[in-house]
Coordinates of C-alpha atoms (C1' of nucleotides) in Angstrom, one line a residue:
Chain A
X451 CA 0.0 0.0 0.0
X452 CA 1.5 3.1 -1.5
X453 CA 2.5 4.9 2.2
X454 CA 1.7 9.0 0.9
X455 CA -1.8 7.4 -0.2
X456 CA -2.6 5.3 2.4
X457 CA -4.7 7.5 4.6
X458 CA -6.5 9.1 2.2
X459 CA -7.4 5.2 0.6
X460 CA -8.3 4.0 4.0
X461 CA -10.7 6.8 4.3
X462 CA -12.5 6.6 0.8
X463 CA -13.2 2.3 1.8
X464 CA -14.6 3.4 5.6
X465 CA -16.3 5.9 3.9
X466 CA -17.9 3.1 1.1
X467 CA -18.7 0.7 4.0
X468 CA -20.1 3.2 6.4
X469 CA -23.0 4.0 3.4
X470 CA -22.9 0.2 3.2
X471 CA -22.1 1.2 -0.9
X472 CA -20.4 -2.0 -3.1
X473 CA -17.8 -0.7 -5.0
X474 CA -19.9 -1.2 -8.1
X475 CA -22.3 1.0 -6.2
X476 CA -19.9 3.8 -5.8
X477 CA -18.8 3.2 -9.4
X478 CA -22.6 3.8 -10.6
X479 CA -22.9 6.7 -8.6
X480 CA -19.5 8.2 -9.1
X481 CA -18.5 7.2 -12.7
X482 CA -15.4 5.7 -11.8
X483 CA -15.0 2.1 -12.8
X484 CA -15.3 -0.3 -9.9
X485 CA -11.6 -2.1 -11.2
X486 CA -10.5 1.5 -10.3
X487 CA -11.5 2.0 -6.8
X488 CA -10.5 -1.8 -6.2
X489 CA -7.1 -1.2 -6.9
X490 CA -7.4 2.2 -5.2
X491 CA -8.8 0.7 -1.8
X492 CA -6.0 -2.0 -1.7
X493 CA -3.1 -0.7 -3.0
X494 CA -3.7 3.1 -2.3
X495 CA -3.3 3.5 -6.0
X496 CA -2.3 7.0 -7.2
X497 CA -4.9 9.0 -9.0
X498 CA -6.1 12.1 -10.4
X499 CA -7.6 14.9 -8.1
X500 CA -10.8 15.1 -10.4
X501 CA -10.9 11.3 -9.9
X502 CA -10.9 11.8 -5.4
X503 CA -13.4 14.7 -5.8
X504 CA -15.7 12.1 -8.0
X505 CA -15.3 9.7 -5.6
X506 CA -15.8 11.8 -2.2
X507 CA -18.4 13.3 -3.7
X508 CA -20.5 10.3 -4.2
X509 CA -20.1 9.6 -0.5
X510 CA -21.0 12.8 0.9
X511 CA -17.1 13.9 1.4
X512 CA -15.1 17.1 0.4
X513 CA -11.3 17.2 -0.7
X514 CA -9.7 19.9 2.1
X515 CA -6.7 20.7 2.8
X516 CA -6.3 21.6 6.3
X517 CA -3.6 22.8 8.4
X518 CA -1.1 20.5 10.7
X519 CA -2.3 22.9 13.3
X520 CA -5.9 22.5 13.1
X521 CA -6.0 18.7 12.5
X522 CA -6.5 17.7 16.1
X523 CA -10.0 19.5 16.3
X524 CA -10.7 18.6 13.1
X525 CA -10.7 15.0 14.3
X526 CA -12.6 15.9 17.4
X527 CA -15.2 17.7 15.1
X528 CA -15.5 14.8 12.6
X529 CA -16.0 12.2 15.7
X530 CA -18.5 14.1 16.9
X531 CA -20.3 14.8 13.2
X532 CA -20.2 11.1 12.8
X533 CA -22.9 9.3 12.5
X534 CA -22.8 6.8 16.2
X535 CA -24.8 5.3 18.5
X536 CA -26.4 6.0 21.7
X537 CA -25.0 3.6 24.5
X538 CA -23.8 0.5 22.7
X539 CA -23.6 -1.2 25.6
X540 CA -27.7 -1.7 25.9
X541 CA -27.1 -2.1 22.2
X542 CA -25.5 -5.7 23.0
X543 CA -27.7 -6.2 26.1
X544 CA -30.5 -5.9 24.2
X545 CA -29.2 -8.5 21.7
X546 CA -28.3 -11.2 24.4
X547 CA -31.7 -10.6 25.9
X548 CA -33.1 -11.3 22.6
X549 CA -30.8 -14.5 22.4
X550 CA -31.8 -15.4 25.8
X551 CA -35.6 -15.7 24.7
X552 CA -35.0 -17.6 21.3
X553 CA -36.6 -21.2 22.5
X554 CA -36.4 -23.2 18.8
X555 CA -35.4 -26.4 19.5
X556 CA -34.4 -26.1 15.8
X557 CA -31.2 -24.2 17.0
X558 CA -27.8 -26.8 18.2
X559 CA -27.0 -25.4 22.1
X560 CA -23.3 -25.5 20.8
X561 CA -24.2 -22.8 17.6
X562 CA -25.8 -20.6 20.3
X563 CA -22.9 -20.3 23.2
X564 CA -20.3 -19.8 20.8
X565 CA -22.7 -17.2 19.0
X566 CA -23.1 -15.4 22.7
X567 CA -19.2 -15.7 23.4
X568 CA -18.8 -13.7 19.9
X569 CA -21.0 -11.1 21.2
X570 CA -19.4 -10.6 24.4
X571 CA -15.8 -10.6 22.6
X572 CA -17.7 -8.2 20.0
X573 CA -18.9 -6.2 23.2
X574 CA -15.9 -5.5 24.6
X575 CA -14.1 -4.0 21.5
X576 CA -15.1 0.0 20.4
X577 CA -18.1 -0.3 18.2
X578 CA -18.0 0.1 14.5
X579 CA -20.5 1.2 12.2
X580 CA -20.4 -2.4 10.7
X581 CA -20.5 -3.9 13.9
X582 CA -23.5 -2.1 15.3
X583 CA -25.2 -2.3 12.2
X584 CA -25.2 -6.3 12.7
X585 CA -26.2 -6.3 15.9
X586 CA -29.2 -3.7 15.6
X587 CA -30.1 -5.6 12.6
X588 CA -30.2 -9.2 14.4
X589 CA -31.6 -8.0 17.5
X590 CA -35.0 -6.9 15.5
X591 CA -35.1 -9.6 13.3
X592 CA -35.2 -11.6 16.8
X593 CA -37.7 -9.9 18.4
X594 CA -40.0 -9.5 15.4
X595 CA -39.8 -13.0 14.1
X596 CA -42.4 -15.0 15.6
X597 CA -40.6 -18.2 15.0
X598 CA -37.2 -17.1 13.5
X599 CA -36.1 -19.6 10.8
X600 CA -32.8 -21.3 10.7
X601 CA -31.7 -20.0 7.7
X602 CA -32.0 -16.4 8.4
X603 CA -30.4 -16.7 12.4
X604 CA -27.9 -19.0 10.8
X605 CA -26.8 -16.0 8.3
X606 CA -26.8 -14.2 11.3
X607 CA -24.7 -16.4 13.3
X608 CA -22.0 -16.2 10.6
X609 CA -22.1 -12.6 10.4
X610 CA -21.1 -12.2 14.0
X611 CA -18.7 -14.6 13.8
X612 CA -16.7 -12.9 10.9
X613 CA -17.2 -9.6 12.2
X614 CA -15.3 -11.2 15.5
X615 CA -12.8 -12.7 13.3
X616 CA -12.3 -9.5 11.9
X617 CA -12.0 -7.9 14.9
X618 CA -9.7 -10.1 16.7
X619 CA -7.1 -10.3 13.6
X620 CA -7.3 -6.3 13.3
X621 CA -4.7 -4.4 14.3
X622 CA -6.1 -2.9 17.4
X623 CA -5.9 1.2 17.8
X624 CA -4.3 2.5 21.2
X625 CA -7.4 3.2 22.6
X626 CA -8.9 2.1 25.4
X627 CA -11.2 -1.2 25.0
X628 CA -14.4 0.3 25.8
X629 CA -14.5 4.6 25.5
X630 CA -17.7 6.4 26.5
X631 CA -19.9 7.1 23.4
X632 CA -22.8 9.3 24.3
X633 CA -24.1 11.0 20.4
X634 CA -27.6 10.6 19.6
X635 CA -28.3 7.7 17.0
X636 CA -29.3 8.8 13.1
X637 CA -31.0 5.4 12.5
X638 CA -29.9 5.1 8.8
X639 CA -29.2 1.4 8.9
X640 CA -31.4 -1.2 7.5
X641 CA -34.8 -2.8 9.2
Chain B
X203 CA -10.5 28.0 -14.3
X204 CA -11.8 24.2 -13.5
X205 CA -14.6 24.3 -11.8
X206 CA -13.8 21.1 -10.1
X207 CA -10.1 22.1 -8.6
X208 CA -10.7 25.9 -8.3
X209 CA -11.3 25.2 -4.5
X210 CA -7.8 23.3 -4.3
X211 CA -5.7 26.0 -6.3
X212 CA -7.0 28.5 -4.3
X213 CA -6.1 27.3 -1.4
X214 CA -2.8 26.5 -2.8
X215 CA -1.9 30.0 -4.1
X216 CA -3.2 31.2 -0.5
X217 CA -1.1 29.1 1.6
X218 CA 1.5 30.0 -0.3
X219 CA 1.2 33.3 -0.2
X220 CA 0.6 33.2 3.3
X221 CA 4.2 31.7 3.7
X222 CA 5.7 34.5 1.7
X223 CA 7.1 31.5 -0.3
X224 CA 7.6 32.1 -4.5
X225 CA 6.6 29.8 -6.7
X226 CA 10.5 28.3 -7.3
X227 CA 10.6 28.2 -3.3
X228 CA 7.5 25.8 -3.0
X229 CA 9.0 24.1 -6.0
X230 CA 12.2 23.6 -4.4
X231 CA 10.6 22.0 -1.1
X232 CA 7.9 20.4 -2.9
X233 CA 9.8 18.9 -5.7
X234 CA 6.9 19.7 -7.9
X235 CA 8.1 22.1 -11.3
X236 CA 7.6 25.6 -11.4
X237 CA 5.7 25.5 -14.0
X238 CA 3.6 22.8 -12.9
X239 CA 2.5 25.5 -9.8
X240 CA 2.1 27.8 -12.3
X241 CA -0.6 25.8 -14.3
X242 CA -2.3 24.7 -11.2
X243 CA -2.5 27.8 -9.5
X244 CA -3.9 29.6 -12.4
X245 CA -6.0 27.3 -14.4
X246 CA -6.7 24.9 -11.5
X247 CA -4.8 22.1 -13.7
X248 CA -5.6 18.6 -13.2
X249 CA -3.1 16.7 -11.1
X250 CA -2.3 13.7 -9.4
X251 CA -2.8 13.4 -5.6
X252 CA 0.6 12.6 -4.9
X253 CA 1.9 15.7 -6.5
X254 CA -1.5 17.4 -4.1
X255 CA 0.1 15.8 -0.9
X256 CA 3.5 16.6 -2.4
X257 CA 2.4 20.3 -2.4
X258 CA 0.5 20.1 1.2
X259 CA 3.2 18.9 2.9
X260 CA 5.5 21.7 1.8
X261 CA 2.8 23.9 3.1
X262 CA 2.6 22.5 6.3
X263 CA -1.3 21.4 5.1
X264 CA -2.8 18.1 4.9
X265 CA -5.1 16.2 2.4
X266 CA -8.3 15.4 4.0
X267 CA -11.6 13.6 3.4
X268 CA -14.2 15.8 5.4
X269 CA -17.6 14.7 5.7
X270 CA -20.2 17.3 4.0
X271 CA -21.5 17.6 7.6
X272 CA -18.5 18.6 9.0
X273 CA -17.8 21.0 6.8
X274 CA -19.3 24.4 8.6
X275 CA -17.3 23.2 11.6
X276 CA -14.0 22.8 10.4
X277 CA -14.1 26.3 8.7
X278 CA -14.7 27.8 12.4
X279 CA -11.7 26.0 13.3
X280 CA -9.6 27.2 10.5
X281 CA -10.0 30.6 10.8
X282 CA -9.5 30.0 14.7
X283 CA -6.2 28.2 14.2
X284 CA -5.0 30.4 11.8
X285 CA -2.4 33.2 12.1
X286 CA -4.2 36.0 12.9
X287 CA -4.2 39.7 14.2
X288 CA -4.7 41.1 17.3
X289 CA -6.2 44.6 17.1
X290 CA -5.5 45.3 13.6
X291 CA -7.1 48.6 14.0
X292 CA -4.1 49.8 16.4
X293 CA -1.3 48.2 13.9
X294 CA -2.8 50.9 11.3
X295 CA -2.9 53.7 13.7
X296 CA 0.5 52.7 15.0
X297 CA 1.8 53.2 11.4
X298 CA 0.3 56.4 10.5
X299 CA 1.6 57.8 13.9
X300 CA 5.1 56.5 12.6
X301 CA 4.1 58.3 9.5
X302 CA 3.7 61.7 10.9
X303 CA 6.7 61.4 12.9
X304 CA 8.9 60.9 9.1
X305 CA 10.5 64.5 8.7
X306 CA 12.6 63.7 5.8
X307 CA 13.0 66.3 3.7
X308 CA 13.9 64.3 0.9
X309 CA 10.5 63.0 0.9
X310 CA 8.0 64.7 -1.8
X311 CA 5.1 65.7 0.2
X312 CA 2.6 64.1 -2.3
X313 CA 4.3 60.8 -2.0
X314 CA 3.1 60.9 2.1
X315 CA -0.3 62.0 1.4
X316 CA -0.8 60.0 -1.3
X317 CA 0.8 56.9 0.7
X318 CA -1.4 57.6 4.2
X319 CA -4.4 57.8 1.7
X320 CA -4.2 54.3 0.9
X321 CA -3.5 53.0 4.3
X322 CA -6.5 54.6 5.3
X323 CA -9.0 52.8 2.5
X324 CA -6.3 49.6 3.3
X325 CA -8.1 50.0 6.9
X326 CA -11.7 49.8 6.0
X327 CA -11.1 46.6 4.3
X328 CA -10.7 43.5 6.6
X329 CA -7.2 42.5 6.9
X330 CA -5.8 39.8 4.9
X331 CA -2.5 38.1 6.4
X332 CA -0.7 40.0 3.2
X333 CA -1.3 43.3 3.9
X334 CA -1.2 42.9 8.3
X335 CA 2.5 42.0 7.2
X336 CA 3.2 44.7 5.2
X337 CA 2.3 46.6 8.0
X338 CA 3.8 45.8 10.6
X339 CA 7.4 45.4 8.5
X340 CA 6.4 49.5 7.4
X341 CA 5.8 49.9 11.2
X342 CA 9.0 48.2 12.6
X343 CA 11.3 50.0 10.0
X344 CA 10.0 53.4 10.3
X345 CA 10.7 53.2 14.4
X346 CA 13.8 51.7 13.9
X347 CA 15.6 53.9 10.9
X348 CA 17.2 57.2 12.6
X349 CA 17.6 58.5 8.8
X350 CA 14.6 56.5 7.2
X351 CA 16.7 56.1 3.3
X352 CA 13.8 57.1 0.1
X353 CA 14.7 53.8 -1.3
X354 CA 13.8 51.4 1.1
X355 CA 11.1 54.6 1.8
X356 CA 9.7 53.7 -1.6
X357 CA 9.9 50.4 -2.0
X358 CA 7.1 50.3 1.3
X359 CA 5.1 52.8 -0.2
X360 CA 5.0 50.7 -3.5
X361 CA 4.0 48.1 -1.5
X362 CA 1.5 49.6 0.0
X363 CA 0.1 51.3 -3.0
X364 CA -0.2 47.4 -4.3
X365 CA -2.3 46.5 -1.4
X366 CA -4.2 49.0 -2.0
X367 CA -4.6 48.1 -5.4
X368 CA -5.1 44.2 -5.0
X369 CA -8.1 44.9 -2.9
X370 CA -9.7 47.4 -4.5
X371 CA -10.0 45.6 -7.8
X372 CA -10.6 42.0 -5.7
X373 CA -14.2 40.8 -5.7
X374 CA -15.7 41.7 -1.9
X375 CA -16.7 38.7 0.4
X376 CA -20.0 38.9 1.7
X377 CA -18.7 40.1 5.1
X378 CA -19.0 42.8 6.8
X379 CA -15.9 45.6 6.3
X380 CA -14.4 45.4 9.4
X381 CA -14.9 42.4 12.0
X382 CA -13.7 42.5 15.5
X383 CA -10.4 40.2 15.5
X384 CA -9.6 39.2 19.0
X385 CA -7.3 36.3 18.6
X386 CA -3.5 36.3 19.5
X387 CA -0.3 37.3 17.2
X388 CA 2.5 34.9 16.0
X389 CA 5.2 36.8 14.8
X390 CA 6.7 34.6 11.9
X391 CA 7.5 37.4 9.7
X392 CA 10.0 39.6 9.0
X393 CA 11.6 42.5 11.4
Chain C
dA1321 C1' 20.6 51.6 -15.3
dA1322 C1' 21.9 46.9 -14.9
dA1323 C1' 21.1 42.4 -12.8
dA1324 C1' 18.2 39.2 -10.6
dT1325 C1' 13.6 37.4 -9.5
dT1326 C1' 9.0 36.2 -10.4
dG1327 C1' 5.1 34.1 -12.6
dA1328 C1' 3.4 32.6 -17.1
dT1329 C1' 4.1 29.7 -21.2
dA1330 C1' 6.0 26.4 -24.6
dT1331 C1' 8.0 22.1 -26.0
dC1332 C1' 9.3 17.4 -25.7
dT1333 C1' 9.7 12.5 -23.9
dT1334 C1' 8.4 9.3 -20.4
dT1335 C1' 5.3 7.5 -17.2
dT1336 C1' 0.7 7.0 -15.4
dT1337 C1' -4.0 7.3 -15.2
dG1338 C1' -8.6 6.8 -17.4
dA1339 C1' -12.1 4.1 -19.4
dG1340 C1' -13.9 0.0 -21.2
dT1341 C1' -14.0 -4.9 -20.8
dA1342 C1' -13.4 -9.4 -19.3
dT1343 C1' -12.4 -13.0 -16.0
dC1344 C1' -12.3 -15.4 -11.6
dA1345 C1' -12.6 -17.1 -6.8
dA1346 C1' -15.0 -16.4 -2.7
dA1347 C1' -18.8 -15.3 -0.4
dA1348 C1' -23.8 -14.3 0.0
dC1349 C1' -28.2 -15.6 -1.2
dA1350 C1' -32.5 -18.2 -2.4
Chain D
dT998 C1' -28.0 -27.0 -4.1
dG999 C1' -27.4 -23.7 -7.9
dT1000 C1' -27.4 -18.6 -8.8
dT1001 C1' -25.9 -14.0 -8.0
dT1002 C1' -23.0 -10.6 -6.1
dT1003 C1' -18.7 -8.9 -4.7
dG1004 C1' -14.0 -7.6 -4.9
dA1005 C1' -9.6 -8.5 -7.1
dT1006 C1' -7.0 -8.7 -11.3
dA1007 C1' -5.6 -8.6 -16.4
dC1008 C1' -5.3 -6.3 -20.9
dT1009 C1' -6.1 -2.8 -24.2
dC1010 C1' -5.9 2.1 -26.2
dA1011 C1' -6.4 6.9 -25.7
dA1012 C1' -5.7 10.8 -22.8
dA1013 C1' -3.3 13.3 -19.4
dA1014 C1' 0.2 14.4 -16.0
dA1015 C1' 5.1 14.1 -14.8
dG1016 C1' 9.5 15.8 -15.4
dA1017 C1' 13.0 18.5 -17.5
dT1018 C1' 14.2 22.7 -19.8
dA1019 C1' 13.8 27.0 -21.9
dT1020 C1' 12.0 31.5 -22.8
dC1021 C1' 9.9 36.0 -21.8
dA1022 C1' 7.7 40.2 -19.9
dA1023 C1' 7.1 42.5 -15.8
dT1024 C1' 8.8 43.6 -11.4
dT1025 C1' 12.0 44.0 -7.9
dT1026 C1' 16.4 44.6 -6.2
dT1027 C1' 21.0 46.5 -5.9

DNA sequence: AAAATTGATATCTTTTTGAGTATCAAAACA
DNA sequence: TGTTTTGATACTCAAAAAGATATCAATTTT
């Protein structure tokens, strides 16, 4: 990954993922061709300025340039701009609750404890938007769902365990496990 | 100009500007031709984001993907961090005082009306970091010179008469003439 | 007045991106 | 299970930027 690139590549794919946007998606909506912003994603691949503003466009970015000086607030401003979620904590409570009161016999005991220790590893790592996304996704499915089929909790079930995977291979940031989060929720996800 | 990069090139040419740097100086730290600045600067030439960051960097500015939302914010942070003036109002008065205290002969008495003229209109306008400099570098020699020399003399009132010049022709912002500045000084420029 | 600097242009070759397609394995889905 | 979607990768040709110089008029400096 080109190293003068990186951080601006990084951005454009959180940005992609956060609008839950393929990358044939963003090519649609951007015009740049989805072989493009592969090989920008992964390998920070150069490009042309009318190209980024294309691309940030079609997810709701702009191109600044902003002083050394002014970059620590402008991180603090951006946090607190983003889109988050109110107390993520009840967020997984709620979920195990939900887990708690799923009584198919359907379901293989073993499936559901290691599905519960993923969500307590998941619960103890700072939230992502993909990560609450899941589990604010899976804990109304539960609690609509009369009799939730196999199928649907199983696709669930994997989910959860690859976004622990994910999680527990990442590189972890130096920040503390667990940081206070206290922004009001923008509810943009799906059902 | 394209429409697209006019934003970037702007902010280019100001933070350069700003810096008191030439074109060949950026050049020189940047690595990026002369006459590549040139072309961006002016025409808001396409270019690739390497050569962008390349620019940045030598500015002491740094590429960044800002989220639409954000985007009010960070301006108010900007112009906080920025190099500003404190009291601009007395850095004009201080200069005509050091005007009237010139007693020169060799100076034509035109020339000095003529020159505290355009500091005047230069203080109804609000002050860009350009002309604040200008200022206080008239300001700092005219207290320091025993025998102020017409040449050096000349070369500020030419400078001045530019300023003057520059912002009468410029297109106004939509702000008021004359905001209250409050924030602190720096100092980076010249005695 | 002479010398140096600045920004704007021009020219030329090399390198890279852009755009359009196509393919493929892995994963998601039904 | 078979089908679709997704992201990664390959190849082409046309277009554009990079890079290296050089020139020039207008200032600026000495």
């Amino acid at each position: 990954m080109n190293p003068l690139t990186a951080h601006i590549a990084t951005a454009l794919k959180e940005a992609r993922e956060l609008k839950s946007l393929t990358q044939r998606g963003l090519s649609a909506r951007s015009g740049v061709p989805q072989a493009k912003i592969s090989r920008i994603e992964r390998e920070g691949a150069d490009m042309q300025i009318t190209t980024l503003i294309s691309l940030a466009r079609a997810l709701d970015l702009e191109v600044e340039l902003v002083p050394r000086k002014a970059l620590p607030a402008l991180e603090t401003i951006v946090r607190s701009t983003a889109t988050t979620w109110s107390d993520p904590g009840k967020r997984f409570r709620d979920l195990r609750q939900a887990l708690q009161n799923v009584t198919t016999p359907d379901i293989p005991s073993t499936t559901l404890e290691e599905l519960q220790s993923h969500i307590r590893m998941l619960a103890n790592f700072p939230p992502t938007a993909e990560v609450m996304a899941e589990v604010k996704s899976f804990t109304t499915w539960l609690s609509k769902a009369k009799s939730p089929d196999l199928a649907t909790f199983d696709r669930h079930a994997r989910e959860i365990k690859r976004l622990r995977n994910e999680l527990a291979h990442a590189r972890l940031p130096d920040s503390p496990p667990r940081p206070a989060y206290s922004l009001d929720d923008e509810d943009d996800d799906d059902a």
